[in-house]
XYZ file of C-alpha atoms in Angstrom:
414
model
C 16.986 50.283 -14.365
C 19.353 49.129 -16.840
C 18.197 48.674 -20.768
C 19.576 45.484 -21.770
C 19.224 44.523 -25.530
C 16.096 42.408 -25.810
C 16.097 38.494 -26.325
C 13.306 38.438 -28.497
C 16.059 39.913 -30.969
C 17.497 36.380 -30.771
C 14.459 35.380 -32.501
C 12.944 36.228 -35.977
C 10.753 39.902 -35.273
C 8.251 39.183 -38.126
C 7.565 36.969 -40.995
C 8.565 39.533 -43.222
C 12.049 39.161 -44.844
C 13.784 41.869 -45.176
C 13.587 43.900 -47.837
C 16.885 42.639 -49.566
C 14.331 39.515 -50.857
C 11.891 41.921 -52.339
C 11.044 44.474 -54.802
C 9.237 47.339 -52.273
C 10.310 49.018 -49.315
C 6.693 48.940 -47.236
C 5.429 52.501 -44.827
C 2.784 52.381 -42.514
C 2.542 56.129 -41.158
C -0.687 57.106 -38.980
C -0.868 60.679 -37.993
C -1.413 62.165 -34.622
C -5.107 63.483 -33.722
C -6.426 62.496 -29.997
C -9.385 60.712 -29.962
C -10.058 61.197 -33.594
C -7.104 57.611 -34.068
C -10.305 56.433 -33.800
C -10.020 57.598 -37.855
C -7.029 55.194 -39.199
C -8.049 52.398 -36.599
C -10.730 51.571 -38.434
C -9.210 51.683 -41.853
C -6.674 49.570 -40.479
C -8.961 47.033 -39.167
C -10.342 47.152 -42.810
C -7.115 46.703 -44.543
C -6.219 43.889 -41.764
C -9.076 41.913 -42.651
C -8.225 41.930 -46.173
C -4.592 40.429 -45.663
C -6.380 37.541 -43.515
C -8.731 36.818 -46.066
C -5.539 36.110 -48.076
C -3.105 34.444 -45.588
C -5.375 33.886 -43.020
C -7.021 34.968 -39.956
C -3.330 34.951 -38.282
C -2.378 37.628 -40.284
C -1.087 40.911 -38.778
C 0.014 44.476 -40.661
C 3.529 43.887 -38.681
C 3.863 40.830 -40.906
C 3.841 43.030 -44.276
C 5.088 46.795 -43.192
C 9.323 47.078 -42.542
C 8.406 50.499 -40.605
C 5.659 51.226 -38.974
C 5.394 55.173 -37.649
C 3.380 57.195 -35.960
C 3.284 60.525 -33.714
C 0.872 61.116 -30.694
C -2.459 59.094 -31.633
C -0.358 57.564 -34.189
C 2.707 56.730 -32.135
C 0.117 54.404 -29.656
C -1.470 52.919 -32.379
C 2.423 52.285 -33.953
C 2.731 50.280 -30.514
C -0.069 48.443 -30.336
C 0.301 46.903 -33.537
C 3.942 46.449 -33.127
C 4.191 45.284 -29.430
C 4.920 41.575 -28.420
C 2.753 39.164 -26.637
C 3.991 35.984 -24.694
C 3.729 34.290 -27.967
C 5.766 36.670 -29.403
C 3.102 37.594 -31.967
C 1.202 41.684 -32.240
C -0.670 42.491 -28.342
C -3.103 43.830 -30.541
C -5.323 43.229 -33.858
C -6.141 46.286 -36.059
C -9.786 45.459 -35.253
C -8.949 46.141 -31.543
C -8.052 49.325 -32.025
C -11.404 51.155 -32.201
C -12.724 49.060 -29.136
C -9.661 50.432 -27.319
C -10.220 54.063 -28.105
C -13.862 53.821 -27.277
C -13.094 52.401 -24.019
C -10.689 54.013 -22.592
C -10.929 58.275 -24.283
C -14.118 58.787 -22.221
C -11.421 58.275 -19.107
C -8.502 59.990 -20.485
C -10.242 62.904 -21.480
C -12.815 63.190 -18.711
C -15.523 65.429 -19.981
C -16.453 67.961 -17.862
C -20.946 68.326 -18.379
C -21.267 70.922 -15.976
C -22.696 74.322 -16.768
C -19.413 76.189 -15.590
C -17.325 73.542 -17.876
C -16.348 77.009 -20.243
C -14.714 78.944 -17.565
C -13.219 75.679 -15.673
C -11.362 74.847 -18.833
C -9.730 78.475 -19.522
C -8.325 78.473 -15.575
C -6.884 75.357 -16.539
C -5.483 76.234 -19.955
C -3.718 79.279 -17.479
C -2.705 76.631 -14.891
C -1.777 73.895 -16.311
C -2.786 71.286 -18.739
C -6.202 70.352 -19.506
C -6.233 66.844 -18.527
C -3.912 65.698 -16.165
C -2.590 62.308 -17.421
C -3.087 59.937 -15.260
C -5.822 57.529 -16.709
C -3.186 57.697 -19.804
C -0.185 56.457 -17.827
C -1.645 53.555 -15.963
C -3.877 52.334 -19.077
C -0.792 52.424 -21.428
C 1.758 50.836 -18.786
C -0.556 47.974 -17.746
C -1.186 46.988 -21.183
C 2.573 47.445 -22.535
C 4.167 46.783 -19.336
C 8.196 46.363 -19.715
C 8.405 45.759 -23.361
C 10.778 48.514 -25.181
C 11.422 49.689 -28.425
C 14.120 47.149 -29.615
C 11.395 44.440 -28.799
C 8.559 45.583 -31.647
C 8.202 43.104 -34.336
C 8.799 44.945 -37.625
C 10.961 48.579 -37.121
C 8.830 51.406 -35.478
C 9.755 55.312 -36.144
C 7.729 57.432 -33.438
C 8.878 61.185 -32.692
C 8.860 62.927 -29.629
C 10.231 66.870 -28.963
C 12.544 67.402 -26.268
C 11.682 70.682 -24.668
C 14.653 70.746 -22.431
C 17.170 70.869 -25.665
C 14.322 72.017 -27.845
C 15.061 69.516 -30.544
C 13.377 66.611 -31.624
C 14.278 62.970 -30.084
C 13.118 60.012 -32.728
C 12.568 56.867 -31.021
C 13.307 54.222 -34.344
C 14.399 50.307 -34.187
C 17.019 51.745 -36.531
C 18.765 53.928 -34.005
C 18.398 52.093 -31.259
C 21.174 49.290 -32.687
C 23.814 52.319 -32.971
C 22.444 54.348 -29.338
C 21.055 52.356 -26.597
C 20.338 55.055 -25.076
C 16.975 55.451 -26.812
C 16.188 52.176 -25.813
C 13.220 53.278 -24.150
C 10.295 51.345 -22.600
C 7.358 51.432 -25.336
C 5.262 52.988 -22.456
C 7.224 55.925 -21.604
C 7.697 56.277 -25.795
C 3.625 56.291 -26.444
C 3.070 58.800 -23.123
C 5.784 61.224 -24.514
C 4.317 61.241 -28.644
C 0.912 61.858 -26.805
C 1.777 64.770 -24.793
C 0.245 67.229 -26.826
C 0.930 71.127 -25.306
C -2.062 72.371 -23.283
C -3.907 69.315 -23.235
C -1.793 66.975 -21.780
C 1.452 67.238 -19.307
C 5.102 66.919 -20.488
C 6.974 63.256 -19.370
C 10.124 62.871 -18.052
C 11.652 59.328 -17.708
C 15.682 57.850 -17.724
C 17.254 55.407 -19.254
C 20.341 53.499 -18.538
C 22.825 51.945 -20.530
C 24.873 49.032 -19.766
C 27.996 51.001 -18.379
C 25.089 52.796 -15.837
C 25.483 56.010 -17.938
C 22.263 57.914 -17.053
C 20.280 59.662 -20.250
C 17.323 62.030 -19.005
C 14.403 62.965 -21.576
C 11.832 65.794 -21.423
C 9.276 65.107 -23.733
C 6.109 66.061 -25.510
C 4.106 65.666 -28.748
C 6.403 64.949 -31.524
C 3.716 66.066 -34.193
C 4.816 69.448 -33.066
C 8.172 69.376 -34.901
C 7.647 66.085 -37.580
C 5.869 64.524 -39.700
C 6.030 60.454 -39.293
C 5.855 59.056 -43.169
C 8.800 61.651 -43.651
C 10.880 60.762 -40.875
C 9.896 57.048 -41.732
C 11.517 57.417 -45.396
C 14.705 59.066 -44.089
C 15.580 56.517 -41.478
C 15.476 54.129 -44.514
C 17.369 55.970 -46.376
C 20.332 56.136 -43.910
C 20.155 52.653 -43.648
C 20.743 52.340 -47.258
C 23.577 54.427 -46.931
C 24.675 52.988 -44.064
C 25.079 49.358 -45.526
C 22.176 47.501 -43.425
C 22.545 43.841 -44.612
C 18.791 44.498 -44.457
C 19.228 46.628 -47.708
C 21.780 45.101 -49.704
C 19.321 45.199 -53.066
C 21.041 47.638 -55.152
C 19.303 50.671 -54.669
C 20.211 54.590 -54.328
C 18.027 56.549 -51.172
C 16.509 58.616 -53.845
C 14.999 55.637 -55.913
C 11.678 56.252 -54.691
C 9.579 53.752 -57.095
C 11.537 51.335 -53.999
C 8.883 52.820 -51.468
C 5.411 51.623 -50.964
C 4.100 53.937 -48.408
C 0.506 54.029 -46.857
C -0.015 57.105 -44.755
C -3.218 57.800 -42.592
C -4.378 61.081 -41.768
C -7.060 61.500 -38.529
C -9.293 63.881 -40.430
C -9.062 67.587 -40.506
C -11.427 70.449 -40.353
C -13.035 71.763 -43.392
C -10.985 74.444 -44.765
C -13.236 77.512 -44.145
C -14.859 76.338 -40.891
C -12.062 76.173 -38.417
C -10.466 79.588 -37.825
C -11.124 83.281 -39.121
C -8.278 85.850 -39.579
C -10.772 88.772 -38.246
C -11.336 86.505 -34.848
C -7.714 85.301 -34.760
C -6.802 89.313 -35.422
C -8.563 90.335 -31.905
C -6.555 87.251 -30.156
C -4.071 87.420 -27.010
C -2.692 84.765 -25.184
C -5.492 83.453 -23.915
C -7.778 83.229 -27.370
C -4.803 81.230 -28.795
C -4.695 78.772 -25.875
C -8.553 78.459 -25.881
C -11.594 78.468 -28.163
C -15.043 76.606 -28.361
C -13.636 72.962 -29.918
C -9.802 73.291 -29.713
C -6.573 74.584 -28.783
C -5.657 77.013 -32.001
C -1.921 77.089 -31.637
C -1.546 73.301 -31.583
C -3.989 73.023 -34.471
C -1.959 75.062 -36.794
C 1.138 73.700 -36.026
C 0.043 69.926 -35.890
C -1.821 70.503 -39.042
C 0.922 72.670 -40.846
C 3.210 69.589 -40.373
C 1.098 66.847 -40.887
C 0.066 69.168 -44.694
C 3.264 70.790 -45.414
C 5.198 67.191 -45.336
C 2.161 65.555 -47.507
C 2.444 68.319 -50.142
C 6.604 67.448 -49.952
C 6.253 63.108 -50.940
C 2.899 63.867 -52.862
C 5.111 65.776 -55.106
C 7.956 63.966 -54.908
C 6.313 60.673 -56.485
C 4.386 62.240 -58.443
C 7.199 63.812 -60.219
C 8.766 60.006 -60.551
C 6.963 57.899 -63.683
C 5.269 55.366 -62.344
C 5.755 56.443 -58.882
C 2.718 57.945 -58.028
C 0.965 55.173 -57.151
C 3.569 54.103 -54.630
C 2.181 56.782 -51.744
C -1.269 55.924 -50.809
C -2.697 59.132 -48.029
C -5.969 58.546 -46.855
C -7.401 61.469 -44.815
C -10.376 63.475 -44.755
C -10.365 67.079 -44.956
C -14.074 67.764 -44.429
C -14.420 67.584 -40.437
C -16.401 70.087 -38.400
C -17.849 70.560 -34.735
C -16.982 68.164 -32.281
C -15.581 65.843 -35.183
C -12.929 67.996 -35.808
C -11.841 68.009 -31.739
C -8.748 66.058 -30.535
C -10.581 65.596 -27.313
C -14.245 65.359 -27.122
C -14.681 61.785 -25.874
C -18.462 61.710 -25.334
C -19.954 58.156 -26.681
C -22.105 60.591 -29.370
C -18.996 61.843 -30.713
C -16.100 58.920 -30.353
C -19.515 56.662 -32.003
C -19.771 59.466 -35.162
C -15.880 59.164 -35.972
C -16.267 55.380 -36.028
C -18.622 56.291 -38.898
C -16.529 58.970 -40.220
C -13.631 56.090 -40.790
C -16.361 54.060 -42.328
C -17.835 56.604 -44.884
C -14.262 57.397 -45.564
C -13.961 54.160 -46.930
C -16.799 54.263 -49.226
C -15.309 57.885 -50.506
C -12.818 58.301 -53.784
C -9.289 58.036 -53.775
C -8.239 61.768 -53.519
C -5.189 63.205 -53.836
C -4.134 66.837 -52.107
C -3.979 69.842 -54.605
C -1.018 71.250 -53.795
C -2.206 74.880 -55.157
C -5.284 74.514 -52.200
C -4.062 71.795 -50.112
C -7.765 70.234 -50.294
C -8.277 66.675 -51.139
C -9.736 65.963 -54.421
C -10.823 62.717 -56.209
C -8.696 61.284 -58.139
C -9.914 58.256 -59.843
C -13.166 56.274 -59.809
C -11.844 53.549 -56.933
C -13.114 54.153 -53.680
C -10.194 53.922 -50.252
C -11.770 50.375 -49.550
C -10.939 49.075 -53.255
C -7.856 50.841 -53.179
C -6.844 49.010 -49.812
C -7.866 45.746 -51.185
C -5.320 46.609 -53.839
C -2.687 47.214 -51.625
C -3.243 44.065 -49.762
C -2.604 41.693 -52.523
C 0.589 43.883 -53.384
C 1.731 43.364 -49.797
C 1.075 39.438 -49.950
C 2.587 39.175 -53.022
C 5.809 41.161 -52.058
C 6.372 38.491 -48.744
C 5.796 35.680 -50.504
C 7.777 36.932 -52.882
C 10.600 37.939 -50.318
C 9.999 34.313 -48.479
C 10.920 32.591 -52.342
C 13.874 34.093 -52.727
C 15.538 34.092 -49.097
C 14.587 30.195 -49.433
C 16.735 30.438 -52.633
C 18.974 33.299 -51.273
C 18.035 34.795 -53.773
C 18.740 39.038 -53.651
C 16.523 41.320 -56.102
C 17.912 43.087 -58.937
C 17.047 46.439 -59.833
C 14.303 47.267 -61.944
């Protein structure tokens, strides 16, 4: 089928002007993690409800971020807060989000209660994947149906890895103007981010570009290969350089104090508790494919990428004066058992990460120590007062934009 340019681009996306009008640039980034979205969803349904108790109950996150990115988990939660409705307005609230999950995981990752569940999972970690996808594909097609990535209402950055080039393919609302070709539908995007290795199978879809040249992808898991609140911040940054009448504030890619960036992790294990070099020592194929809670190869590397890129912006701003602020990462690093899974979908368990992103809000504003790579507090306000913050900075910033594209009015540096 061919991949016209969408007609909602005929209309206004969002009622966020672009960031020409302003004084911020504004991230939403929401790492990958299976069932444990279930994490950000429900500090995004808190910070949601903030920004409608300010501009009321019509008020979306896709009316306040310019990017919104995600990988795996992250990438469908991207497109469900970024995705049209007939009325042209987000399919889905931030407080839908953890209804969703606890719907519909118990189906996608069928739980095997049987007493031989141990030794059916290793033949399948040998055969194949562990779940085979299907529940996935028809839950996220019916509910996204044929909208594609130029359609979202603010810009969307979700990465995929393309196992047949081995390099990774980033679906972004940036690229998509210059390649069509990427002009995917949001369905096929959200069932390639989620293809984790082992767990779920690879996804191969076409597109086709107005002159019927064919483009073929072979996707999985783009948390494999990149971190989204990175890739996010470069695919601004070209745009910059690029001279997007979207960024025509005067303004160098490396002025960071620019960038308001909110990045959500999906909880990670406690550092001593997941993995042990004198197990991991006695390991062959088969011990790094399989263990009691998780796949360990796809831990490390999800986690390494999801760390190693925090421990890159963390220092970054905080290296800037008066920059630190700027990057907001809420995660929590003290996950273990069945919390720590990316697949566990029991009611007991998808139930106690519901209260994990709830006591997670209650817990200091930490910031990673990039000697340990834990997360320590770092000042007396708590994630929810934090958020709260943030939400009056992001109403203030589009009614500030709205004033001055009224007036036509461009910023001036600070």
């Amino acid at each position: 089928m061919e991949t016209p340019r969408s007609p909602l681009l005929q209309t206004p996306r969002s009622p966020l002007q672009p960031p020409t009008y302003g004084n911020l640039i504004t991230i939403l980034s929401i790492d990958g993690g299976g069932i444990r979205g279930i994490i950000p969803g429900t500090i995004l349904g808190f910070l949601e409800s903030e920004l409608q108790k300010l501009d009321g109950e019509d008020a979306r996150l896709a009316d306040y971020f310019d990017v919104i990115a995600g990988t795996s988990t992250g990438g469908l939660v991207t497109a469900m807060l970024t995705a049209p409705n007939e009325k042209n307005r987000p399919l889905f609230a931030a407080k839908d989000i953890t209804d969703f999950y606890l719907e519909h995981c118990p189906k996608i990752f069928h739980q095997d209660g049987s007493p031989f569940a141990p030794v059916a999972n290793l033949v399948r970690a040998l055969t194949g994947p562990k779940y085979d996808g299907k529940y996935l594909h028809q839950i996220v097609k019916e509910k996204l149906g044929d909208i594609r990535l130029d359609q979202t209402l603010t810009n969307v950055v979700i990465p995929t890895f393309d196992i047949k080039h081995l390099q990774p393919t980033v679906f972004s609302t940036y690229e998509v103007k210059k390649n069509p070709s990427i002009n995917a539908l949001l369905s096929d995007i959200c069932i390639a981010t989620s293809a984790a290795p082992t767990y779920l199978p690879a996804h191969r879809f076409e597109t086709k570009d107005s002159t019927g040249e064919v483009r073929e992808f072979h996707l999985i898991d783009g948390g494999v290969a990149a971190n989204p609140a990175l890739l996010a911040m470069n695919a601004v940054m070209k745009e910059i350089k690029s001279d997007n009448s979207d960024f025509l504030l005067p303004m160098k890619p490396t002025d960071y104090n620019r960038f308001l960036v909110l990045s959500l992790g999906t909880g990670s294990p406690k550092h001593e508790e997941k993995y042990r070099a004198d197990d991991a020592a006695k390991w062959g194929l088969l011990g790094w494919l399989n263990s009691e809670h998780s796949t360990p190869l796809v831990d490390i590397f999800m986690q390494a990428s999801s760390d190693m890129v925090d421990f890159h912006i963390s220092t970054v701003f905080k290296a800037l004066e008066h920059s630190e602020d700027n990057y907001i990462r809420i995660q929590d690093d003290t996950l273990s058992g069945n919390l720590s899974s990316v697949d566990i979908a029991t009611e007991e368990n998808l139930k106690n990460l519901v209260k994990v992103g709830e006591e997670l809000l209650k817990k200091r504003v930490a910031r990673v120590n990039l000697d340990t790579g834990a997360f320590e507090p770092a000042y007396e306000a708590t994630n929810e007062e934090a958020l709260k913050k943030l939400a009056n900075i992001l109403s203030e910033e589009k009614q500030l934009r709205e004033g001055r594209s009224a007036q036509g009015q461009v910023d001036a540096p600070k």
